[in-house]
């Protein structure tokens, strides 16, 4: 899985890909996606903004709250 790669850019882009799936398909298996997104949110520094964008898109297109604002800080 791309999100397991060592390169932070690839991990961030994998999260962005999940947001793309949410936008185009209108569904994701949140129980599988949430741990990946939250792990990247905790560990990313340089690409954190991309993870936050992905979370915002997923929340918007799926009508959910994948990560609370307190988890993003």
Coordinates of N, CA, C and O in Angstrom, one line a residue, residues 30-64:
X30 N -14.6 3.6 5.7 CA -14.0 4.5 6.7 C -13.2 3.8 7.8 O -12.2 4.3 8.3
X31 N -13.6 2.6 8.1 CA -12.9 1.8 9.2 C -11.5 1.4 8.7 O -10.6 1.1 9.5
X32 N -11.3 1.4 7.4 CA -10.0 1.1 6.8 C -9.2 2.4 6.6 O -8.0 2.4 6.7
X33 N -9.9 3.4 6.2 CA -9.2 4.7 5.8 C -8.8 5.5 7.0 O -7.7 6.1 7.0
X34 N -9.7 5.6 8.0 CA -9.4 6.4 9.2 C -8.1 6.2 9.8 O -7.3 7.1 10.1
X35 N -7.7 4.9 10.1 CA -6.4 4.7 10.8 C -5.2 5.2 9.9 O -4.2 5.8 10.4
X36 N -5.3 5.1 8.6 CA -4.2 5.5 7.7 C -4.1 7.0 7.7 O -3.0 7.6 7.9
X37 N -5.3 7.7 7.6 CA -5.3 9.2 7.6 C -4.8 9.7 8.9 O -4.0 10.6 9.0
X38 N -5.3 9.2 10.0 CA -4.9 9.7 11.3 C -3.4 9.4 11.6 O -2.7 10.3 12.2
X39 N -2.9 8.3 11.2 CA -1.4 8.0 11.3 C -0.6 9.1 10.6 O 0.3 9.6 11.1
X40 N -1.0 9.4 9.4 CA -0.3 10.4 8.6 C -0.5 11.8 9.2 O 0.5 12.6 9.2
X41 N -1.6 12.0 9.7 CA -1.9 13.3 10.4 C -0.9 13.5 11.6 O -0.4 14.6 11.8
X42 N -0.7 12.4 12.4 CA 0.2 12.5 13.5 C 1.7 12.6 13.1 O 2.4 13.2 13.8
X43 N 2.0 11.9 12.0 CA 3.5 11.8 11.7 C 4.0 12.8 10.7 O 5.2 13.1 10.7
X44 N 3.1 13.4 9.9 CA 3.5 14.3 8.8 C 3.9 15.7 9.4 O 3.2 16.2 10.3
X45 N 4.9 16.3 8.9 CA 5.2 17.7 9.2 C 5.2 18.5 7.9 O 4.4 19.4 7.8
X46 N 6.0 18.2 7.0 CA 6.1 19.0 5.8 C 4.9 18.9 4.9 O 4.5 19.9 4.3
X47 N 4.3 17.8 4.9 CA 3.1 17.6 4.0 C 1.8 17.5 4.8 O 0.8 17.1 4.2
X48 N 1.8 17.9 6.0 CA 0.6 17.9 6.8 C -0.6 18.7 6.2 O -1.7 18.2 6.3
X49 N -0.3 19.8 5.5 CA -1.3 20.5 4.8 C -2.1 19.7 3.8 O -3.3 19.8 3.7
X50 N -1.4 18.8 3.2 CA -2.0 17.9 2.2 C -2.9 16.9 2.9 O -4.0 16.6 2.4
X51 N -2.5 16.4 4.0 CA -3.3 15.5 4.8 C -4.6 16.2 5.2 O -5.7 15.7 5.1
X52 N -4.4 17.4 5.7 CA -5.6 18.2 6.2 C -6.6 18.5 5.0 O -7.8 18.4 5.2
X53 N -6.0 18.8 3.8 CA -6.9 18.9 2.7 C -7.7 17.7 2.3 O -8.8 17.7 2.0
X54 N -7.0 16.5 2.4 CA -7.6 15.3 2.1 C -8.7 15.0 3.1 O -9.8 14.5 2.8
X55 N -8.5 15.3 4.4 CA -9.5 15.1 5.4 C -10.7 16.0 5.2 O -11.8 15.5 5.2
X56 N -10.4 17.2 4.8 CA -11.5 18.1 4.5 C -12.4 17.6 3.4 O -13.6 17.7 3.4
X57 N -11.7 17.2 2.3 CA -12.4 16.7 1.2 C -13.3 15.4 1.5 O -14.4 15.3 1.1
X58 N -12.7 14.5 2.2 CA -13.4 13.3 2.6 C -14.6 13.6 3.5 O -15.7 13.1 3.2
X59 N -14.4 14.5 4.4 CA -15.5 14.9 5.3 C -16.6 15.6 4.5 O -17.8 15.3 4.7
X60 N -16.2 16.4 3.5 CA -17.2 17.1 2.7 C -18.0 16.2 1.8 O -19.2 16.2 1.8
X61 N -17.3 15.3 1.1 CA -18.0 14.5 0.1 C -18.7 13.3 0.7 O -19.6 12.8 0.1
X62 N -18.3 12.9 1.9 CA -18.9 11.7 2.6 C -19.9 12.2 3.7 O -20.5 11.3 4.3
X63 N -19.8 13.4 4.0 CA -20.7 13.9 5.1 C -20.3 13.3 6.5 O -21.2 13.0 7.2
X64 N -19.0 13.2 6.7 CA -18.6 12.6 8.0 C -17.6 13.5 8.7 O -17.3 14.6 8.2

